mmCIF file of C-alpha atoms and ligand atoms in Angstrom:
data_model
loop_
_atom_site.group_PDB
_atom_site.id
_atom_site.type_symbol
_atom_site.label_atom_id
_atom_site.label_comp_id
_atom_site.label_asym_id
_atom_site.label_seq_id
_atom_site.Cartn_x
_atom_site.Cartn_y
_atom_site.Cartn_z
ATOM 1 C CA UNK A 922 -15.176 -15.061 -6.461
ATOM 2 C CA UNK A 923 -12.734 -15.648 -3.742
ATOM 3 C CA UNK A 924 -10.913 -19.074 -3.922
ATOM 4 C CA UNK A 925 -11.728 -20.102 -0.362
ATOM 5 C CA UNK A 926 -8.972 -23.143 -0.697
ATOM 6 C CA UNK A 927 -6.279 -20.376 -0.831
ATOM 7 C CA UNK A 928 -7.978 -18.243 1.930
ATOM 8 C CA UNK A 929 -7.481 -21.394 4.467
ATOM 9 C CA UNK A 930 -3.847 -21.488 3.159
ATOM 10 C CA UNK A 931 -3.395 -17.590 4.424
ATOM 11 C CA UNK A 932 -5.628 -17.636 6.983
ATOM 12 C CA UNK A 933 -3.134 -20.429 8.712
ATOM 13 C CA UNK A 934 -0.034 -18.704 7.455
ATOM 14 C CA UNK A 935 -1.449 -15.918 9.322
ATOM 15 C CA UNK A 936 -2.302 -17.998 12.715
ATOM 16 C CA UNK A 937 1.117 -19.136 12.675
ATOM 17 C CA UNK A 938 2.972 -16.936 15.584
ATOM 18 C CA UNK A 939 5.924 -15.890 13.133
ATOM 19 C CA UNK A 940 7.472 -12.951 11.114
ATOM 20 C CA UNK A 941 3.524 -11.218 10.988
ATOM 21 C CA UNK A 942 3.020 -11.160 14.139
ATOM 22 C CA UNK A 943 6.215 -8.898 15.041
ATOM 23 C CA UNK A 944 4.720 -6.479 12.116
ATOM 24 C CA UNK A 945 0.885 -6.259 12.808
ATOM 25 C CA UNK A 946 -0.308 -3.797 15.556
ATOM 26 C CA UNK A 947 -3.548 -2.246 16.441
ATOM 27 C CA UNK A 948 -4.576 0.238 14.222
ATOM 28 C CA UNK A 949 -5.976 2.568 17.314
ATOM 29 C CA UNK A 950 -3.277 2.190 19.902
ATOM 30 C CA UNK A 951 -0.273 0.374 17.648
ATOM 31 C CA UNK A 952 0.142 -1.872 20.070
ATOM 32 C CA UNK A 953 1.088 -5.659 19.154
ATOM 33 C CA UNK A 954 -2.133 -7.692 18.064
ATOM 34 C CA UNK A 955 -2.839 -11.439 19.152
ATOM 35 C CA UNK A 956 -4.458 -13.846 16.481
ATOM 36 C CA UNK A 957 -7.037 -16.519 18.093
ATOM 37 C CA UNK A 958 -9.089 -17.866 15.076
ATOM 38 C CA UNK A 959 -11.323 -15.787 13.018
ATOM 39 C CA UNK A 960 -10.605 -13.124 15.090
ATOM 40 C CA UNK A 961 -7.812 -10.677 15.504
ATOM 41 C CA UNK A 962 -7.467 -8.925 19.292
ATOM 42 C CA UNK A 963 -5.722 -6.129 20.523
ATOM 43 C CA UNK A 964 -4.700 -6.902 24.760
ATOM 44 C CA UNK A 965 -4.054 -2.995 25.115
ATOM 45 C CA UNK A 966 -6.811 -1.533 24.469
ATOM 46 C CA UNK A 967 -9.532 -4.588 23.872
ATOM 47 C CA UNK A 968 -10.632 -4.355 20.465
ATOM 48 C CA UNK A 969 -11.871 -7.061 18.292
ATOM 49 C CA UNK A 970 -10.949 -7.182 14.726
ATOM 50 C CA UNK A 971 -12.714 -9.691 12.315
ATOM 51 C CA UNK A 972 -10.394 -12.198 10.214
ATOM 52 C CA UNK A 973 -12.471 -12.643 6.723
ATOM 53 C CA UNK A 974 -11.525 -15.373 4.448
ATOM 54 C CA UNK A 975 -7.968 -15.192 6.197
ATOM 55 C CA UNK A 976 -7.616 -11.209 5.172
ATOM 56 C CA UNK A 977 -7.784 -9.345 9.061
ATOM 57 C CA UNK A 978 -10.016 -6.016 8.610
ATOM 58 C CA UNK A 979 -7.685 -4.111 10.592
ATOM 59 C CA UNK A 980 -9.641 -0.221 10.546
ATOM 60 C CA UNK A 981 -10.511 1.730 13.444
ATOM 61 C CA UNK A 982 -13.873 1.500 14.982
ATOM 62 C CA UNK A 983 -13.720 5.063 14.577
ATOM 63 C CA UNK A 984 -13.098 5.140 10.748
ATOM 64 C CA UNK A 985 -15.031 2.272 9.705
ATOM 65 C CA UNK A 986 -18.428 3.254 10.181
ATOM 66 C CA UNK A 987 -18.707 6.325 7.814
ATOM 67 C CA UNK A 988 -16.367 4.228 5.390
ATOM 68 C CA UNK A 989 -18.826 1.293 5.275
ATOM 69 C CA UNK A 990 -21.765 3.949 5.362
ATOM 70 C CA UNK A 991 -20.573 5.511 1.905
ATOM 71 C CA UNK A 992 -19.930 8.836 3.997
ATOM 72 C CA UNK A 993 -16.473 9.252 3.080
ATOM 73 C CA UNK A 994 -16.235 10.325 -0.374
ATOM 74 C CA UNK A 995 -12.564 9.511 -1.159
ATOM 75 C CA UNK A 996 -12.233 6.653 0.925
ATOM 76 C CA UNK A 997 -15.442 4.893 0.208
ATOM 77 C CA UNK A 998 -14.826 5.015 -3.497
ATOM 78 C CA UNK A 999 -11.468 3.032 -3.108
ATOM 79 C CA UNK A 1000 -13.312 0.449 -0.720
ATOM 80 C CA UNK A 1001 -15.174 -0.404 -3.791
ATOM 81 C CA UNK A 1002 -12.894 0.601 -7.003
ATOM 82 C CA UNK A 1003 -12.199 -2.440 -9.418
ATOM 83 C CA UNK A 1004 -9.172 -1.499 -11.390
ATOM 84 C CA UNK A 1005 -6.509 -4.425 -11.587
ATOM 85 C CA UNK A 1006 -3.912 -3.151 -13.756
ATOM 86 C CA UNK A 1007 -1.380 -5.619 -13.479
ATOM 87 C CA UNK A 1008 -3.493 -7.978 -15.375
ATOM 88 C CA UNK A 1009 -5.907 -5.811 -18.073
ATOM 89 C CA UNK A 1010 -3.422 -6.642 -21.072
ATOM 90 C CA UNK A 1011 -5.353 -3.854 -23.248
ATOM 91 C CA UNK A 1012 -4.870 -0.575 -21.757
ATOM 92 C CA UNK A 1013 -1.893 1.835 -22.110
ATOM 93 C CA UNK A 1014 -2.128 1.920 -18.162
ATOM 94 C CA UNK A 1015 -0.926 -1.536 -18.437
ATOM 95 C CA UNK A 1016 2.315 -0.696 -20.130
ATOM 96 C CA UNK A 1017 2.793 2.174 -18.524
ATOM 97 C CA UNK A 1018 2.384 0.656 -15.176
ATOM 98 C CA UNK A 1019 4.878 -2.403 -15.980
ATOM 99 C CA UNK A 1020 7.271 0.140 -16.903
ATOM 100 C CA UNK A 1021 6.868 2.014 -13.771
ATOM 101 C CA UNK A 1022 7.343 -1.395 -11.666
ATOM 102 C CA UNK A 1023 10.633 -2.035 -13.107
ATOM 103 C CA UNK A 1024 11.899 1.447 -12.788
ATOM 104 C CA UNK A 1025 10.770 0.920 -9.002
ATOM 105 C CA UNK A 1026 12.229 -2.048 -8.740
ATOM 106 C CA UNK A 1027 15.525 -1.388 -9.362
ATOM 107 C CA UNK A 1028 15.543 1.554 -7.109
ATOM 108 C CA UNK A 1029 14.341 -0.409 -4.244
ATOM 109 C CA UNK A 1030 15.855 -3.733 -4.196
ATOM 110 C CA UNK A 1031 19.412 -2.149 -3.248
ATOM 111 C CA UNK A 1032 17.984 -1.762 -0.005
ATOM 112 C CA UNK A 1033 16.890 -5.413 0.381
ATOM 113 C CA UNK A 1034 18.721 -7.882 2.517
ATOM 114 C CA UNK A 1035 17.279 -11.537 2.707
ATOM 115 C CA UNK A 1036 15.763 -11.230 6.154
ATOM 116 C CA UNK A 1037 14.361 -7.755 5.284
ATOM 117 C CA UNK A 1038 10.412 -6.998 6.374
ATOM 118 C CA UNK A 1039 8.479 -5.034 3.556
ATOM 119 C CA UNK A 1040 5.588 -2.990 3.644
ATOM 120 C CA UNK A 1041 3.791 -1.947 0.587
ATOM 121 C CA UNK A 1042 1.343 0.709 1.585
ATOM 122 C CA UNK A 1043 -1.882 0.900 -0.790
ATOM 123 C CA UNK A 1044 -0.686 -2.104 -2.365
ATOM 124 C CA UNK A 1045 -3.777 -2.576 -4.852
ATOM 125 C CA UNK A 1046 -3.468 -6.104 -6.796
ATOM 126 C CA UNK A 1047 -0.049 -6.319 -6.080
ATOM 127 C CA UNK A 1048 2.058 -4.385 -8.575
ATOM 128 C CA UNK A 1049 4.810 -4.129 -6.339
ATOM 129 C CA UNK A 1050 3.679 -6.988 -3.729
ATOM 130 C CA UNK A 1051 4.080 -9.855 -6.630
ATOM 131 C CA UNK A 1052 7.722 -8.708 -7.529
ATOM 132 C CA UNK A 1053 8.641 -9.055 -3.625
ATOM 133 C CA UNK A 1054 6.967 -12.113 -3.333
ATOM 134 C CA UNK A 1055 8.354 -13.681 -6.552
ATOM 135 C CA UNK A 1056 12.338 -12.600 -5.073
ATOM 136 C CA UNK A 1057 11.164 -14.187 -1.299
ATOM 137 C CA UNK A 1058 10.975 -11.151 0.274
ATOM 138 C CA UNK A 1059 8.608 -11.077 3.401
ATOM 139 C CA UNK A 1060 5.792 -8.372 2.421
ATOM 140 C CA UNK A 1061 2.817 -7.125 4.199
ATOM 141 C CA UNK A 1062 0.675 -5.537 2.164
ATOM 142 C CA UNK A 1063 -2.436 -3.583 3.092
ATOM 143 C CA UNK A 1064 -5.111 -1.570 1.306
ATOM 144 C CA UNK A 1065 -8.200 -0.006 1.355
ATOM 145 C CA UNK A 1066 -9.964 -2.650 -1.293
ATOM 146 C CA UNK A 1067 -10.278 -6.043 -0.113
ATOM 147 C CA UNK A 1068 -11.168 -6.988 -3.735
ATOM 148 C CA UNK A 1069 -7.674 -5.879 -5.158
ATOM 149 C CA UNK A 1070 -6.076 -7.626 -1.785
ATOM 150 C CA UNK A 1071 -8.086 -10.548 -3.043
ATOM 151 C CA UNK A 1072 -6.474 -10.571 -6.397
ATOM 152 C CA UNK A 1073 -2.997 -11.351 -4.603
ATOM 153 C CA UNK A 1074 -4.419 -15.055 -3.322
ATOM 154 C CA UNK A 1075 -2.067 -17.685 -3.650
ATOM 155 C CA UNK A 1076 1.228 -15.354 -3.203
ATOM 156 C CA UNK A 1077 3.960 -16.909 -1.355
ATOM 157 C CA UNK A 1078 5.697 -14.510 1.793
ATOM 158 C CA UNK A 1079 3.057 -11.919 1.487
ATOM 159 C CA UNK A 1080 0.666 -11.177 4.552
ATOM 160 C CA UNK A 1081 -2.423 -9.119 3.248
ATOM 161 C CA UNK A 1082 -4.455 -7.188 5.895
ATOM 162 C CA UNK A 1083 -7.540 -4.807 5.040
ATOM 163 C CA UNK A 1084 -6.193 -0.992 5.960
ATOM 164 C CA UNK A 1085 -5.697 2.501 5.756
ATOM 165 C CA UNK A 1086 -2.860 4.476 4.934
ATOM 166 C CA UNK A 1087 -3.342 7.223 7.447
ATOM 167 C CA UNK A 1088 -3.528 5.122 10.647
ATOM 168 C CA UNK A 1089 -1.291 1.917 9.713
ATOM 169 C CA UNK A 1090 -2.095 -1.431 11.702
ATOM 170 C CA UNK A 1091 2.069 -1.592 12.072
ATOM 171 C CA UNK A 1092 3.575 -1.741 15.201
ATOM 172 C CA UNK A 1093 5.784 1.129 15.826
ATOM 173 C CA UNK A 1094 9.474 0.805 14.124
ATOM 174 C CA UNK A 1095 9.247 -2.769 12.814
ATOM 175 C CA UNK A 1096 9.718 -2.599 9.235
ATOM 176 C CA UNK A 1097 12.574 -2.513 7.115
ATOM 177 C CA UNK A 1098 11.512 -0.902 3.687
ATOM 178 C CA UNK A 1099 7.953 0.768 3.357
ATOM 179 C CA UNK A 1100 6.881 1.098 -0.288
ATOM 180 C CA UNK A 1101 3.941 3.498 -0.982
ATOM 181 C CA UNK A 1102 3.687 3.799 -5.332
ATOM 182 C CA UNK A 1103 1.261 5.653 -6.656
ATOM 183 C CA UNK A 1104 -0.847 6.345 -3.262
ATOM 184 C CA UNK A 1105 -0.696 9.296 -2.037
ATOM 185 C CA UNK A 1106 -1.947 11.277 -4.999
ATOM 186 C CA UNK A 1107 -5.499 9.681 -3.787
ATOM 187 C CA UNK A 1108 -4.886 10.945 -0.114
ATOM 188 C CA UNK A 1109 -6.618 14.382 0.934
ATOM 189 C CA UNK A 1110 -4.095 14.328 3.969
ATOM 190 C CA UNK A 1111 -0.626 12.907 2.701
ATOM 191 C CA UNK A 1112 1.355 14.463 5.601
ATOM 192 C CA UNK A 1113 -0.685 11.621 7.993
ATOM 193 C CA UNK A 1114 0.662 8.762 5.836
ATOM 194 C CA UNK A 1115 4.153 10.257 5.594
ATOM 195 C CA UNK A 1116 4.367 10.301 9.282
ATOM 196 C CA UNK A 1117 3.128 6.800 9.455
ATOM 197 C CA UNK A 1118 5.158 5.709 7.201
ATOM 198 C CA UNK A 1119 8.064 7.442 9.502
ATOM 199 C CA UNK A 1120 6.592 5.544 12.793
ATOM 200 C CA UNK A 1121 6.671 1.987 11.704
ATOM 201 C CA UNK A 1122 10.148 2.165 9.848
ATOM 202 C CA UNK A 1123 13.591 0.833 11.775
ATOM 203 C CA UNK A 1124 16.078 3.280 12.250
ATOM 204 C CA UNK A 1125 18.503 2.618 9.388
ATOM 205 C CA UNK A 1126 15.537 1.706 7.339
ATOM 206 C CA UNK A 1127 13.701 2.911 4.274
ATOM 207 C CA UNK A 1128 10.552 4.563 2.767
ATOM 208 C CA UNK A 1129 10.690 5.130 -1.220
ATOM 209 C CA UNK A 1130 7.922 5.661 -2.906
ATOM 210 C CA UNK A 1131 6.390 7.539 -6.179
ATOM 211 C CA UNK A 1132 3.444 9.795 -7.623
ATOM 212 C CA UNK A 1133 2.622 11.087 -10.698
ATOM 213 C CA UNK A 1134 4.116 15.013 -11.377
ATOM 214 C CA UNK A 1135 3.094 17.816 -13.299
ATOM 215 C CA UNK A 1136 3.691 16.117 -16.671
ATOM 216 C CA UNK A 1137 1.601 17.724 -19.216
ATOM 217 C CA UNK A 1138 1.048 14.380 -20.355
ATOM 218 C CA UNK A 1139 -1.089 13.470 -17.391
ATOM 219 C CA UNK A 1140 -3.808 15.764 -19.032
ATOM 220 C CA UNK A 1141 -4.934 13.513 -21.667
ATOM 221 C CA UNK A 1142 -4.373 9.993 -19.659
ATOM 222 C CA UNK A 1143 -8.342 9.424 -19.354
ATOM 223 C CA UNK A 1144 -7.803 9.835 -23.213
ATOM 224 C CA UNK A 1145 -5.027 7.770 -24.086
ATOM 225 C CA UNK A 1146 -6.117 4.913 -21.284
ATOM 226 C CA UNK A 1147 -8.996 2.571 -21.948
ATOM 227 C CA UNK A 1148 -8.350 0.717 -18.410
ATOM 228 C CA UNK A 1149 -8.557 3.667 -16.404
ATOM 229 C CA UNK A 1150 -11.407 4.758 -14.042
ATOM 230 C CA UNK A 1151 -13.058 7.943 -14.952
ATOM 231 C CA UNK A 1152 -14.593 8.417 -12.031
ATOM 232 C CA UNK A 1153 -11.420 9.115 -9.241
ATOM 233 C CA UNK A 1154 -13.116 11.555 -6.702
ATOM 234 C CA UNK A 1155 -9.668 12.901 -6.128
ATOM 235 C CA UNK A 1156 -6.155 12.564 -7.545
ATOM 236 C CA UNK A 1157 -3.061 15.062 -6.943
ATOM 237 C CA UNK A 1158 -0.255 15.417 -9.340
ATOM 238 C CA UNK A 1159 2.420 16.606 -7.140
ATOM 239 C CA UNK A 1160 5.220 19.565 -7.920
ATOM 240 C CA UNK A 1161 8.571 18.259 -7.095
ATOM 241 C CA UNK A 1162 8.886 21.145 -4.230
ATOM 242 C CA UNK A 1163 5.251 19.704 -2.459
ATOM 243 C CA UNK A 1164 6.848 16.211 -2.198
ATOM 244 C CA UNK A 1165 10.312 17.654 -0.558
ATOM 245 C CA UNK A 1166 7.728 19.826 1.911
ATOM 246 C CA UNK A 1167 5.770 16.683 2.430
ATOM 247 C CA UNK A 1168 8.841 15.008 3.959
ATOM 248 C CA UNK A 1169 10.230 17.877 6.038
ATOM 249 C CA UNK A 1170 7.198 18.371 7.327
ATOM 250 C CA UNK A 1171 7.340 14.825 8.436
ATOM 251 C CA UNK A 1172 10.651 15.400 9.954
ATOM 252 C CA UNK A 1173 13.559 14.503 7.313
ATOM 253 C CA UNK A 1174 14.902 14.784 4.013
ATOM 254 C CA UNK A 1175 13.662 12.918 0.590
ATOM 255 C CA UNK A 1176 16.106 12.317 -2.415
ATOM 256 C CA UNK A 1177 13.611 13.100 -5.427
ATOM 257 C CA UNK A 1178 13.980 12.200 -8.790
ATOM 258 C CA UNK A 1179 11.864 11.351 -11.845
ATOM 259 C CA UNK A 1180 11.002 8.203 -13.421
ATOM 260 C CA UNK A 1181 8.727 6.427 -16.138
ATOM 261 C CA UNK A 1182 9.640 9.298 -18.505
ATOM 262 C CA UNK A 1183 9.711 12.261 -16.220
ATOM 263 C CA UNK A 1184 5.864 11.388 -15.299
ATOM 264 C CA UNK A 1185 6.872 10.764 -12.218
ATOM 265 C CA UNK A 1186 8.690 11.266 -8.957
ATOM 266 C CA UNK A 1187 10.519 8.993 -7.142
ATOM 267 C CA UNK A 1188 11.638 9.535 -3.395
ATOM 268 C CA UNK A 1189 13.855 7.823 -1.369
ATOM 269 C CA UNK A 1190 14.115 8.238 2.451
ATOM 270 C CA UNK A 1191 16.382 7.311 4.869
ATOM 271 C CA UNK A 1192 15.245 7.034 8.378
HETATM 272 ZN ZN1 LIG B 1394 -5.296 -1.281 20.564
#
């Protein structure tokens, strides 16, 4: 049930012409989006995107059609996944995942300055988004799942928008610090979010980000976890070598190292 009392409250955070606006661009052509009511508009290249209960559903034409349709089998199971574990207080995921969000967290907020602009790619319910929020830092956070996005209601400095990680609604070189935790293990093409991620950061700016490794642990998690889906059409434990590729590829270098126990790595890049 979505608290429709909190939606107004975003919905005119988001009308506001402030901080978002500088941040939010057309998914298609990345060009700067203008906000007129329910609606959402690009000037460059005149599409319409639809403002629901104040969360913008900023996909592509293109994409959203076979994602709606159920054609895409990765992405269409995240659209609909229901797995909130920053709040299921039973599962080992839980601690695990707390664990992970202070190791994170103390890696990333060296790079914070007051005024900074965060994104937090794939943000879920808002492992990473509520920490930001809770220390004032301006946030936008996007995913896939407007249920999990829902979950983050009521969160002061945070600007959600309905996305994907392969074709960011950020306009070109605008953020500060992009955060991407635990995403791309989901993604069949990681190089396309990498380069994203590249595209909307400031020079001088930051991406860090983290995915589970080759821990042998991994192996039994659907075992050990009582909170975790079962049913994850695709997930990639990365080598540390494929996430140093990943980032040439993309054009620069990633400091790697492990975290939450060596089960996984952390990168940090410097643009
Ligand atoms: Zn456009």
């Amino acid at each position: 049930m979505i608290d429709t009392q909190v939606a107004e409250i975003d919905l005119k955070i988001f009308q506001t012409k402030d901080w978002k606006s500088e941040i939010f661009g057309c998914p298609s052509c990345k060009e700067p989006l203008n906000a007129d009511g329910d609606i959402m508009y690009c000037p460059s290249c005149q599409t319409v995107y639809q403002v629901d209960n104040g969360v913008p559903v900023l996909l592509s034409d293109q994409l959203k059609a076979p994602l709606f349709r159920q054609e895409l089998p990765v992405k269409s199971y995240y659209l609909n996944e229901r797995y909130d574990w920053t709040r299921d207080p039973k599962g080992l995921e839980y601690c695990y995942h707390h664990y992970r969000k202070w190791e994170t967290w103390s890696a990333l907020k060296k790079f914070l300055q007051p005024e900074s602009l965060v994104l937090d790619v794939g943000c879920g319910t808002g492992l990473i988004t509520g920490i930001l929020s809770r220390n004032h830092y301006r946030t936008v956070a996007l995913d896939l799942n407007r249920w999990a996005l829902f979950q983050m209601n009521g969160k002061p400095y945070v600007a959600k928008a309905q996305a994907d990680a392969e074709s960011l609604p950020v306009q070109d070189e605008s953020v500060d610090l992009v955060i991407a935790t635990e995403v791309i293990e989901h993604l069949e093409e990681p190089g396309r979010t990498a380069e994203e991620m590249l595209r909307v950061t400031r020079p001088g700016g930051h991406i860090i980000g983290s995915v589970p490794n080759r821990h042998p642990l991994w192996n039994v998690r659907r075992q050990l976890s009582i909170s975790c889906p079962g049913n994850e059409p695709f997930h990639r434990n990365f080598s540390r070598r494929e996430i140093a590729d990943l980032w040439q590829e993309a054009g620069c270098q990633a400091e790697i190292s492990a975290i939450c126990l060596g089960m996984n790595w952390l990168w940090i890049v410097n643009k």
